[in-house]
PDB file of C-alpha atoms in Angstrom:
ATOM      1  CA  MET A   1      94.328 -40.610 -29.055  1.00  0.00           C
ATOM      2  CA  VAL A   2      90.642 -42.067 -28.824  1.00  0.00           C
ATOM      3  CA  SER A   3      89.373 -46.054 -29.026  1.00  0.00           C
ATOM      4  CA  VAL A   4      86.723 -46.994 -29.799  1.00  0.00           C
ATOM      5  CA  ILE A   5      85.016 -50.086 -28.278  1.00  0.00           C
ATOM      6  CA  LEU A   6      81.540 -51.118 -30.741  1.00  0.00           C
ATOM      7  CA  PRO A   7      79.925 -54.611 -29.548  1.00  0.00           C
ATOM      8  CA  THR A   8      78.940 -56.178 -33.163  1.00  0.00           C
ATOM      9  CA  ARG A   9      78.235 -59.481 -35.036  1.00  0.00           C
ATOM     10  CA  GLU A  10      77.515 -57.404 -37.577  1.00  0.00           C
ATOM     11  CA  TRP A  11      78.759 -54.970 -40.101  1.00  0.00           C
ATOM     12  CA  THR A  12      76.831 -52.573 -39.884  1.00  0.00           C
ATOM     13  CA  ASP A  13      76.282 -48.533 -40.718  1.00  0.00           C
ATOM     14  CA  ALA A  14      77.383 -47.897 -37.619  1.00  0.00           C
ATOM     15  CA  CYS A  15      80.714 -49.620 -38.063  1.00  0.00           C
ATOM     16  CA  ALA A  16      81.536 -47.792 -41.473  1.00  0.00           C
ATOM     17  CA  ASP A  17      80.363 -43.912 -40.024  1.00  0.00           C
ATOM     18  CA  LEU A  18      82.101 -44.862 -36.615  1.00  0.00           C
ATOM     19  CA  ALA A  19      85.448 -46.311 -39.315  1.00  0.00           C
ATOM     20  CA  ASP A  20      84.534 -42.741 -41.239  1.00  0.00           C
ATOM     21  CA  GLN A  21      85.101 -40.370 -38.332  1.00  0.00           C
ATOM     22  CA  VAL A  22      88.521 -42.150 -36.350  1.00  0.00           C
ATOM     23  CA  GLY A  23      91.779 -40.702 -37.307  1.00  0.00           C
ATOM     24  CA  PRO A  24      95.099 -41.752 -38.116  1.00  0.00           C
ATOM     25  CA  ASP A  25      95.518 -41.904 -34.867  1.00  0.00           C
ATOM     26  CA  ASP A  26      92.519 -43.825 -32.936  1.00  0.00           C
ATOM     27  CA  GLU A  27      91.744 -47.495 -33.105  1.00  0.00           C
ATOM     28  CA  LEU A  28      87.938 -48.906 -33.761  1.00  0.00           C
ATOM     29  CA  LEU A  29      87.087 -51.965 -31.863  1.00  0.00           C
ATOM     30  CA  VAL A  30      84.506 -54.465 -33.321  1.00  0.00           C
ATOM     31  CA  VAL A  31      84.058 -56.825 -31.122  1.00  0.00           C
ATOM     32  CA  CYS A  32      81.818 -59.786 -31.513  1.00  0.00           C
ATOM     33  CA  ASP A  33      81.431 -63.625 -30.231  1.00  0.00           C
ATOM     34  CA  HIS A  34      83.097 -66.034 -32.176  1.00  0.00           C
ATOM     35  CA  ALA A  35      85.270 -66.468 -35.302  1.00  0.00           C
ATOM     36  CA  SER A  36      82.400 -67.706 -37.952  1.00  0.00           C
ATOM     37  CA  ASP A  37      80.506 -64.103 -36.624  1.00  0.00           C
ATOM     38  CA  PRO A  38      80.435 -62.555 -39.978  1.00  0.00           C
ATOM     39  CA  VAL A  39      81.986 -59.171 -39.207  1.00  0.00           C
ATOM     40  CA  ALA A  40      84.756 -61.151 -38.690  1.00  0.00           C
ATOM     41  CA  GLU A  41      84.867 -62.468 -41.472  1.00  0.00           C
ATOM     42  CA  ARG A  42      85.022 -59.143 -43.302  1.00  0.00           C
ATOM     43  CA  SER A  43      87.819 -57.460 -43.700  1.00  0.00           C
ATOM     44  CA  THR A  44      87.796 -54.090 -42.447  1.00  0.00           C
ATOM     45  CA  PRO A  45      89.709 -50.492 -43.156  1.00  0.00           C
ATOM     46  CA  ALA A  46      92.797 -49.140 -41.771  1.00  0.00           C
ATOM     47  CA  ASN A  47      92.617 -48.427 -37.914  1.00  0.00           C
ATOM     48  CA  THR A  48      90.053 -50.707 -37.252  1.00  0.00           C
ATOM     49  CA  ASP A  49      90.048 -53.764 -36.230  1.00  0.00           C
ATOM     50  CA  VAL A  50      88.296 -56.859 -34.790  1.00  0.00           C
ATOM     51  CA  LEU A  51      88.503 -58.966 -31.908  1.00  0.00           C
ATOM     52  CA  ILE A  52      86.147 -62.056 -30.849  1.00  0.00           C
ATOM     53  CA  ALA A  53      85.348 -61.876 -26.586  1.00  0.00           C
ATOM     54  CA  GLY A  54      84.369 -65.661 -27.271  1.00  0.00           C
ATOM     55  CA  ASP A  55      81.539 -66.848 -24.986  1.00  0.00           C
ATOM     56  CA  PRO A  56      80.778 -65.013 -22.087  1.00  0.00           C
ATOM     57  CA  GLU A  57      81.193 -66.955 -18.385  1.00  0.00           C
ATOM     58  CA  GLY A  58      79.288 -65.829 -15.539  1.00  0.00           C
ATOM     59  CA  CYS A  59      78.462 -62.026 -17.496  1.00  0.00           C
ATOM     60  CA  SER A  60      76.165 -61.021 -20.421  1.00  0.00           C
ATOM     61  CA  GLY A  61      77.258 -61.264 -23.566  1.00  0.00           C
ATOM     62  CA  LYS A  62      76.913 -57.280 -23.830  1.00  0.00           C
ATOM     63  CA  CYS A  63      79.286 -56.857 -20.774  1.00  0.00           C
ATOM     64  CA  ASN A  64      81.741 -59.621 -22.228  1.00  0.00           C
ATOM     65  CA  ALA A  65      82.391 -58.039 -25.225  1.00  0.00           C
ATOM     66  CA  VAL A  66      82.849 -54.156 -23.821  1.00  0.00           C
ATOM     67  CA  ALA A  67      85.378 -55.694 -21.218  1.00  0.00           C
ATOM     68  CA  THR A  68      87.168 -57.358 -24.434  1.00  0.00           C
ATOM     69  CA  GLY A  69      87.416 -54.282 -25.901  1.00  0.00           C
ATOM     70  CA  LEU A  70      88.732 -52.521 -22.845  1.00  0.00           C
ATOM     71  CA  ALA A  71      91.388 -54.545 -22.063  1.00  0.00           C
ATOM     72  CA  ALA A  72      92.747 -54.577 -25.686  1.00  0.00           C
ATOM     73  CA  ALA A  73      92.370 -50.543 -25.897  1.00  0.00           C
ATOM     74  CA  THR A  74      95.446 -48.028 -26.376  1.00  0.00           C
ATOM     75  CA  ASP A  75      94.457 -44.766 -26.053  1.00  0.00           C
ATOM     76  CA  ASP A  76      93.529 -41.947 -23.682  1.00  0.00           C
ATOM     77  CA  VAL A  77      90.381 -41.137 -23.504  1.00  0.00           C
ATOM     78  CA  ILE A  78      87.587 -44.486 -24.485  1.00  0.00           C
ATOM     79  CA  VAL A  79      84.772 -44.483 -26.291  1.00  0.00           C
ATOM     80  CA  CYS A  80      81.783 -47.238 -25.759  1.00  0.00           C
ATOM     81  CA  THR A  81      79.181 -47.665 -27.870  1.00  0.00           C
ATOM     82  CA  ASP A  82      76.719 -49.044 -29.554  1.00  0.00           C
ATOM     83  CA  ASP A  83      75.809 -50.840 -33.392  1.00  0.00           C
ATOM     84  CA  ASP A  84      71.949 -49.567 -32.691  1.00  0.00           C
ATOM     85  CA  PHE A  85      71.182 -45.959 -33.779  1.00  0.00           C
ATOM     86  CA  ASP A  86      72.905 -43.330 -35.908  1.00  0.00           C
ATOM     87  CA  HIS A  87      76.121 -41.995 -35.384  1.00  0.00           C
ATOM     88  CA  GLY A  88      76.363 -39.388 -38.424  1.00  0.00           C
ATOM     89  CA  PRO A  89      79.188 -36.900 -39.080  1.00  0.00           C
ATOM     90  CA  GLY A  90      81.061 -35.226 -36.301  1.00  0.00           C
ATOM     91  CA  TRP A  91      79.142 -37.534 -33.646  1.00  0.00           C
ATOM     92  CA  LEU A  92      83.106 -39.280 -33.009  1.00  0.00           C
ATOM     93  CA  ASP A  93      84.269 -35.743 -32.677  1.00  0.00           C
ATOM     94  CA  HIS A  94      80.705 -33.953 -30.403  1.00  0.00           C
ATOM     95  CA  VAL A  95      81.862 -37.243 -27.955  1.00  0.00           C
ATOM     96  CA  VAL A  96      85.555 -36.366 -27.654  1.00  0.00           C
ATOM     97  CA  ALA A  97      85.151 -32.183 -27.397  1.00  0.00           C
ATOM     98  CA  GLY A  98      82.966 -33.293 -24.631  1.00  0.00           C
ATOM     99  CA  VAL A  99      85.324 -35.492 -22.580  1.00  0.00           C
ATOM    100  CA  GLU A 100      87.955 -33.206 -22.780  1.00  0.00           C
ATOM    101  CA  GLU A 101      85.510 -30.295 -21.131  1.00  0.00           C
ATOM    102  CA  HIS A 102      83.558 -32.793 -18.577  1.00  0.00           C
ATOM    103  CA  GLY A 103      85.861 -35.643 -18.023  1.00  0.00           C
ATOM    104  CA  ALA A 104      83.113 -38.298 -18.833  1.00  0.00           C
ATOM    105  CA  VAL A 105      80.349 -38.044 -20.846  1.00  0.00           C
ATOM    106  CA  THR A 106      77.208 -39.742 -21.495  1.00  0.00           C
ATOM    107  CA  SER A 107      73.781 -38.776 -23.294  1.00  0.00           C
ATOM    108  CA  VAL A 108      69.903 -40.712 -22.939  1.00  0.00           C
ATOM    109  CA  PRO A 109      68.550 -43.305 -25.089  1.00  0.00           C
ATOM    110  CA  MET A 110      64.950 -42.377 -26.244  1.00  0.00           C
ATOM    111  CA  PHE A 111      63.684 -46.124 -26.904  1.00  0.00           C
ATOM    112  CA  ALA A 112      61.164 -46.140 -30.300  1.00  0.00           C
ATOM    113  CA  SER A 113      58.725 -49.029 -29.931  1.00  0.00           C
ATOM    114  CA  GLU A 114      58.023 -51.682 -32.432  1.00  0.00           C
ATOM    115  CA  GLY A 115      55.062 -52.535 -31.329  1.00  0.00           C
ATOM    116  CA  LEU A 116      52.735 -51.446 -28.969  1.00  0.00           C
ATOM    117  CA  PHE A 117      53.345 -53.344 -25.651  1.00  0.00           C
ATOM    118  CA  GLY A 118      56.863 -51.032 -26.283  1.00  0.00           C
ATOM    119  CA  GLN A 119      55.026 -48.142 -27.280  1.00  0.00           C
ATOM    120  CA  PHE A 120      52.431 -48.299 -23.809  1.00  0.00           C
ATOM    121  CA  LEU A 121      55.957 -47.772 -21.570  1.00  0.00           C
ATOM    122  CA  GLU A 122      57.748 -45.600 -23.864  1.00  0.00           C
ATOM    123  CA  GLY A 123      56.448 -42.324 -22.089  1.00  0.00           C
ATOM    124  CA  PRO A 124      56.675 -42.948 -18.743  1.00  0.00           C
ATOM    125  CA  SER A 125      60.335 -45.171 -18.871  1.00  0.00           C
ATOM    126  CA  HIS A 126      61.517 -41.842 -21.075  1.00  0.00           C
ATOM    127  CA  LEU A 127      60.543 -39.138 -17.636  1.00  0.00           C
ATOM    128  CA  LEU A 128      61.467 -41.257 -15.351  1.00  0.00           C
ATOM    129  CA  HIS A 129      65.501 -41.542 -16.906  1.00  0.00           C
ATOM    130  CA  LEU A 130      65.378 -37.928 -18.592  1.00  0.00           C
ATOM    131  CA  PRO A 131      66.647 -36.328 -15.531  1.00  0.00           C
ATOM    132  CA  VAL A 132      68.289 -39.386 -14.662  1.00  0.00           C
ATOM    133  CA  PHE A 133      71.233 -39.252 -17.508  1.00  0.00           C
ATOM    134  CA  LEU A 134      71.224 -35.640 -17.027  1.00  0.00           C
ATOM    135  CA  LEU A 135      71.680 -35.515 -13.844  1.00  0.00           C
ATOM    136  CA  GLY A 136      74.629 -36.929 -14.690  1.00  0.00           C
ATOM    137  CA  ALA A 137      72.435 -40.121 -11.605  1.00  0.00           C
ATOM    138  CA  GLU A 138      73.638 -42.892 -14.407  1.00  0.00           C
ATOM    139  CA  LEU A 139      75.691 -43.863 -18.065  1.00  0.00           C
ATOM    140  CA  TRP A 140      73.943 -45.151 -21.231  1.00  0.00           C
ATOM    141  CA  GLY A 141      76.934 -48.316 -22.352  1.00  0.00           C
ATOM    142  CA  GLY A 142      75.767 -46.428 -25.943  1.00  0.00           C
ATOM    143  CA  THR A 143      77.416 -43.385 -24.896  1.00  0.00           C
ATOM    144  CA  ALA A 144      80.017 -44.145 -22.243  1.00  0.00           C
ATOM    145  CA  CYS A 145      82.829 -42.016 -23.049  1.00  0.00           C
ATOM    146  CA  PHE A 146      86.060 -40.682 -21.068  1.00  0.00           C
ATOM    147  CA  HIS A 147      89.815 -40.603 -19.979  1.00  0.00           C
ATOM    148  CA  ARG A 148      91.891 -43.254 -19.088  1.00  0.00           C
ATOM    149  CA  ASP A 149      93.405 -42.205 -16.357  1.00  0.00           C
ATOM    150  CA  GLU A 150      90.471 -41.580 -14.512  1.00  0.00           C
ATOM    151  CA  VAL A 151      89.187 -45.300 -14.527  1.00  0.00           C
ATOM    152  CA  ASP A 152      90.778 -47.287 -12.893  1.00  0.00           C
ATOM    153  CA  VAL A 153      90.394 -49.723 -16.638  1.00  0.00           C
ATOM    154  CA  PRO A 154      91.725 -53.191 -15.131  1.00  0.00           C
ATOM    155  CA  ALA A 155      89.035 -53.331 -11.859  1.00  0.00           C
ATOM    156  CA  LEU A 156      86.799 -52.087 -14.541  1.00  0.00           C
ATOM    157  CA  VAL A 157      87.735 -55.628 -17.128  1.00  0.00           C
ATOM    158  CA  ALA A 158      87.122 -57.526 -14.243  1.00  0.00           C
ATOM    159  CA  ASP A 159      83.604 -56.102 -12.548  1.00  0.00           C
ATOM    160  CA  LEU A 160      82.023 -56.086 -16.363  1.00  0.00           C
ATOM    161  CA  ARG A 161      83.642 -60.308 -16.652  1.00  0.00           C
ATOM    162  CA  ARG A 162      80.703 -60.909 -13.332  1.00  0.00           C
ATOM    163  CA  THR A 163      78.428 -59.156 -14.203  1.00  0.00           C
ATOM    164  CA  VAL A 164      75.204 -57.754 -16.375  1.00  0.00           C
ATOM    165  CA  SER A 165      75.082 -54.493 -16.951  1.00  0.00           C
ATOM    166  CA  ASP A 166      77.862 -52.097 -18.606  1.00  0.00           C
ATOM    167  CA  ASP A 167      75.852 -48.996 -18.041  1.00  0.00           C
ATOM    168  CA  VAL A 168      75.457 -49.381 -14.154  1.00  0.00           C
ATOM    169  CA  LEU A 169      79.064 -50.491 -13.074  1.00  0.00           C
ATOM    170  CA  MET A 170      80.400 -48.035 -15.541  1.00  0.00           C
ATOM    171  CA  GLY A 171      78.563 -45.619 -13.911  1.00  0.00           C
ATOM    172  CA  GLU A 172      79.199 -47.135 -10.593  1.00  0.00           C
ATOM    173  CA  HIS A 173      83.351 -46.820 -11.229  1.00  0.00           C
ATOM    174  CA  ILE A 174      83.347 -43.472 -13.152  1.00  0.00           C
ATOM    175  CA  ASP A 175      83.013 -40.590 -10.669  1.00  0.00           C
ATOM    176  CA  ALA A 176      81.392 -37.609 -12.406  1.00  0.00           C
ATOM    177  CA  VAL A 177      79.436 -37.879 -15.176  1.00  0.00           C
ATOM    178  CA  HIS A 178      77.959 -34.897 -17.760  1.00  0.00           C
ATOM    179  CA  GLY A 179      74.720 -35.648 -19.439  1.00  0.00           C
ATOM    180  CA  ASP A 180      75.008 -34.523 -22.482  1.00  0.00           C
ATOM    181  CA  LEU A 181      71.500 -33.666 -23.695  1.00  0.00           C
ATOM    182  CA  SER A 182      72.571 -33.543 -27.904  1.00  0.00           C
ATOM    183  CA  LEU A 183      73.902 -36.661 -28.711  1.00  0.00           C
ATOM    184  CA  ALA A 184      70.648 -38.622 -27.606  1.00  0.00           C
ATOM    185  CA  ARG A 185      69.492 -41.211 -29.912  1.00  0.00           C
ATOM    186  CA  GLU A 186      66.230 -42.261 -31.308  1.00  0.00           C
ATOM    187  CA  ILE A 187      67.275 -45.787 -30.858  1.00  0.00           C
ATOM    188  CA  THR A 188      64.498 -49.534 -32.519  1.00  0.00           C
ATOM    189  CA  VAL A 189      63.769 -51.586 -30.160  1.00  0.00           C
ATOM    190  CA  GLU A 190      61.014 -54.238 -30.901  1.00  0.00           C
ATOM    191  CA  GLY A 191      58.337 -53.540 -28.157  1.00  0.00           C
ATOM    192  CA  SER A 192      56.179 -56.592 -28.524  1.00  0.00           C
ATOM    193  CA  VAL A 193      54.917 -58.946 -24.483  1.00  0.00           C
ATOM    194  CA  ARG A 194      57.638 -60.481 -24.798  1.00  0.00           C
ATOM    195  CA  SER A 195      60.650 -58.217 -24.977  1.00  0.00           C
ATOM    196  CA  SER A 196      58.766 -56.259 -23.603  1.00  0.00           C
ATOM    197  CA  LEU A 197      59.056 -58.077 -20.306  1.00  0.00           C
ATOM    198  CA  HIS A 198      62.416 -59.573 -21.092  1.00  0.00           C
ATOM    199  CA  ARG A 199      63.197 -55.353 -20.712  1.00  0.00           C
ATOM    200  CA  SER A 200      61.621 -54.680 -17.686  1.00  0.00           C
ATOM    201  CA  VAL A 201      63.349 -58.000 -15.607  1.00  0.00           C
ATOM    202  CA  ARG A 202      66.693 -56.491 -16.934  1.00  0.00           C
ATOM    203  CA  PHE A 203      65.795 -52.583 -15.837  1.00  0.00           C
ATOM    204  CA  THR A 204      64.269 -53.724 -13.029  1.00  0.00           C
ATOM    205  CA  ARG A 205      67.548 -56.000 -11.739  1.00  0.00           C
ATOM    206  CA  ASN A 206      69.164 -53.697 -12.277  1.00  0.00           C
ATOM    207  CA  MET A 207      67.610 -50.951  -9.960  1.00  0.00           C
ATOM    208  CA  LEU A 208      67.136 -54.048  -7.653  1.00  0.00           C
ATOM    209  CA  PHE A 209      70.712 -54.684  -7.378  1.00  0.00           C
ATOM    210  CA  THR A 210      72.169 -51.533  -7.254  1.00  0.00           C
ATOM    211  CA  ASP A 211      69.977 -48.870  -6.624  1.00  0.00           C
ATOM    212  CA  PRO A 212      66.765 -50.289  -4.345  1.00  0.00           C
ATOM    213  CA  LEU A 213      65.692 -46.784  -3.659  1.00  0.00           C
ATOM    214  CA  ALA A 214      65.007 -45.847  -6.517  1.00  0.00           C
ATOM    215  CA  LEU A 215      62.860 -48.744  -7.640  1.00  0.00           C
ATOM    216  CA  VAL A 216      61.026 -48.156  -4.570  1.00  0.00           C
ATOM    217  CA  ALA A 217      60.442 -44.511  -6.042  1.00  0.00           C
ATOM    218  CA  MET A 218      59.290 -46.145  -9.070  1.00  0.00           C
ATOM    219  CA  PHE A 219      56.886 -48.266  -7.639  1.00  0.00           C
ATOM    220  CA  LEU A 220      55.809 -44.628  -5.649  1.00  0.00           C
ATOM    221  CA  VAL A 221      54.797 -42.782  -8.898  1.00  0.00           C
ATOM    222  CA  VAL A 222      53.117 -45.341 -10.232  1.00  0.00           C
ATOM    223  CA  ALA A 223      50.980 -45.929  -7.145  1.00  0.00           C
ATOM    224  CA  LEU A 224      50.474 -42.117  -7.202  1.00  0.00           C
ATOM    225  CA  VAL A 225      49.267 -41.961 -10.757  1.00  0.00           C
ATOM    226  CA  ALA A 226      46.845 -45.398  -9.823  1.00  0.00           C
ATOM    227  CA  VAL A 227      45.667 -43.720  -7.128  1.00  0.00           C
ATOM    228  CA  GLY A 228      44.955 -40.813  -9.045  1.00  0.00           C
ATOM    229  CA  THR A 229      42.783 -42.662 -12.122  1.00  0.00           C
ATOM    230  CA  VAL A 230      40.695 -44.288  -9.261  1.00  0.00           C
ATOM    231  CA  LEU A 231      40.139 -40.413  -7.377  1.00  0.00           C
ATOM    232  CA  VAL A 232      40.432 -38.019 -10.676  1.00  0.00           C
ATOM    233  CA  PRO A 233      40.772 -39.757 -13.009  1.00  0.00           C
ATOM    234  CA  LEU A 234      40.516 -36.867 -15.697  1.00  0.00           C
ATOM    235  CA  LEU A 235      42.969 -34.405 -14.035  1.00  0.00           C
ATOM    236  CA  THR A 236      45.517 -37.234 -13.534  1.00  0.00           C
ATOM    237  CA  GLY A 237      45.324 -38.493 -17.413  1.00  0.00           C
ATOM    238  CA  VAL A 238      45.988 -34.844 -18.654  1.00  0.00           C
ATOM    239  CA  ILE A 239      48.472 -33.237 -16.574  1.00  0.00           C
ATOM    240  CA  THR A 240      50.451 -36.580 -16.807  1.00  0.00           C
ATOM    241  CA  THR A 241      49.964 -36.837 -20.675  1.00  0.00           C
ATOM    242  CA  ALA A 242      51.098 -32.955 -20.422  1.00  0.00           C
ATOM    243  CA  VAL A 243      54.466 -33.662 -17.898  1.00  0.00           C
ATOM    244  CA  VAL A 244      55.736 -37.374 -20.422  1.00  0.00           C
ATOM    245  CA  GLY A 245      55.171 -34.690 -23.085  1.00  0.00           C
ATOM    246  CA  ALA A 246      57.373 -32.458 -21.964  1.00  0.00           C
ATOM    247  CA  ALA A 247      59.917 -34.706 -21.458  1.00  0.00           C
ATOM    248  CA  TYR A 248      59.503 -35.435 -25.222  1.00  0.00           C
ATOM    249  CA  ALA A 249      60.005 -32.519 -25.629  1.00  0.00           C
ATOM    250  CA  VAL A 250      62.524 -31.721 -23.699  1.00  0.00           C
ATOM    251  CA  ALA A 251      64.512 -34.234 -25.389  1.00  0.00           C
ATOM    252  CA  GLY A 252      63.661 -33.703 -28.920  1.00  0.00           C
ATOM    253  CA  PHE A 253      61.610 -36.873 -28.639  1.00  0.00           C
ATOM    254  CA  ASP A 254      59.265 -36.357 -32.111  1.00  0.00           C
ATOM    255  CA  ARG A 255      56.594 -39.379 -30.905  1.00  0.00           C
ATOM    256  CA  TRP A 256      53.273 -39.043 -30.647  1.00  0.00           C
ATOM    257  CA  THR A 257      54.240 -42.205 -27.200  1.00  0.00           C
ATOM    258  CA  PHE A 258      53.065 -39.732 -24.538  1.00  0.00           C
ATOM    259  CA  LEU A 259      49.681 -39.420 -25.854  1.00  0.00           C
ATOM    260  CA  LEU A 260      50.040 -43.266 -23.872  1.00  0.00           C
ATOM    261  CA  ALA A 261      51.672 -41.984 -21.246  1.00  0.00           C
ATOM    262  CA  TRP A 262      48.494 -42.123 -18.728  1.00  0.00           C
ATOM    263  CA  PRO A 263      47.867 -46.658 -19.129  1.00  0.00           C
ATOM    264  CA  GLY A 264      51.754 -46.616 -19.250  1.00  0.00           C
ATOM    265  CA  PHE A 265      51.865 -45.755 -15.663  1.00  0.00           C
ATOM    266  CA  LEU A 266      50.580 -48.355 -14.877  1.00  0.00           C
ATOM    267  CA  LEU A 267      51.575 -50.827 -17.220  1.00  0.00           C
ATOM    268  CA  LEU A 268      55.244 -50.328 -16.103  1.00  0.00           C
ATOM    269  CA  GLY A 269      53.844 -51.188 -12.615  1.00  0.00           C
ATOM    270  CA  ALA A 270      53.087 -54.672 -13.837  1.00  0.00           C
ATOM    271  CA  CYS A 271      56.460 -55.455 -15.120  1.00  0.00           C
ATOM    272  CA  LEU A 272      58.248 -53.488 -12.661  1.00  0.00           C
ATOM    273  CA  ALA A 273      56.467 -56.097  -9.940  1.00  0.00           C
ATOM    274  CA  TYR A 274      57.091 -59.000 -12.993  1.00  0.00           C
ATOM    275  CA  GLY A 275      61.223 -58.339 -13.222  1.00  0.00           C
ATOM    276  CA  VAL A 276      61.448 -57.638  -9.313  1.00  0.00           C
ATOM    277  CA  VAL A 277      60.503 -61.820  -9.071  1.00  0.00           C
ATOM    278  CA  GLN A 278      61.207 -62.885 -12.184  1.00  0.00           C
ATOM    279  CA  PRO A 279      65.399 -63.467 -12.559  1.00  0.00           C
ATOM    280  CA  GLU A 280      65.910 -65.303 -15.661  1.00  0.00           C
ATOM    281  CA  PHE A 281      65.505 -63.024 -19.089  1.00  0.00           C
ATOM    282  CA  GLU A 282      66.776 -63.730 -22.311  1.00  0.00           C
ATOM    283  CA  TRP A 283      69.074 -60.960 -23.989  1.00  0.00           C
ATOM    284  CA  GLY A 284      71.461 -61.280 -27.582  1.00  0.00           C
ATOM    285  CA  GLY A 285      70.279 -64.377 -28.860  1.00  0.00           C
ATOM    286  CA  ARG A 286      71.266 -66.090 -24.735  1.00  0.00           C
ATOM    287  CA  ARG A 287      68.854 -66.393 -22.140  1.00  0.00           C
ATOM    288  CA  TYR A 288      69.574 -65.006 -18.660  1.00  0.00           C
ATOM    289  CA  ARG A 289      69.725 -65.626 -14.615  1.00  0.00           C
ATOM    290  CA  TRP A 290      70.631 -63.325 -12.427  1.00  0.00           C
ATOM    291  CA  THR A 291      70.280 -63.349  -8.671  1.00  0.00           C
ATOM    292  CA  GLY A 292      72.779 -60.534  -7.437  1.00  0.00           C
ATOM    293  CA  GLN A 293      74.511 -57.765  -9.148  1.00  0.00           C
ATOM    294  CA  PHE A 294      77.726 -60.535  -9.536  1.00  0.00           C
ATOM    295  CA  SER A 295      75.830 -63.072  -9.408  1.00  0.00           C
ATOM    296  CA  VAL A 296      75.016 -64.251 -13.304  1.00  0.00           C
ATOM    297  CA  ASP A 297      74.110 -67.948 -14.751  1.00  0.00           C
ATOM    298  CA  VAL A 298      74.028 -67.740 -18.700  1.00  0.00           C
ATOM    299  CA  LEU A 299      71.607 -70.437 -19.283  1.00  0.00           C
ATOM    300  CA  ASP A 300      71.547 -70.827 -23.016  1.00  0.00           C
TER     301      ASP A 300
END
């Protein structure tokens, strides 16, 4: 039996796909913020319930929604996912099979930006994330699947209600995670300067609070590319582009943006620095101030 937790304010294609895939003994828990959200006013299929999380206090709206779903989930296998990518036929069966074989499963998000600013960041971000996910050192909240008896769910719920990142927190509560590349999905994001900077703040402060050495390593990679650009620009450009292109190929990420990887690394350095000094960001229609892993203010 499987509990699927899907935070969303609207009934999306992901809701319909997962409602079709849950079995008679499973449950799909669609979690929204308010009773006035469009999804709360919609009639739902069998085995699908809509939960009202309410406004977050001391945590992000996403963490609040996931915590609400986890607190209500009743089945042995728990699948946390997002509404912004294609789940497709058989997605849930594939995930559950992976959980039965490995104990916990995640995959790699492949962010595809609509705006040029975000497109410059695609290649460096993908290259730096790919090995981390494949080694099970990081978990993606869009595909986070585990057995209930292998996780202290009440403790996870309590911690979710006082932080921003569901991904990082679930990774801390789950001992061993298998990264399944066949579950990798492309996710369209806005990619404007504004949205990319807000995403960078969230990403950078995640590492600053939970894995500062990884953040230092990213700055070192950026510095290496910068030095190479000054000393041997042609070689640096060729190597950077080739390595990122290979990472795209490994994940099946069919995008031309690997060609922007060389200048993208330099831009990434600026975004990381901005994230270190800027504690405020916007996400999902709310503005937050994040000053410690468990120190979150919801500003509006």
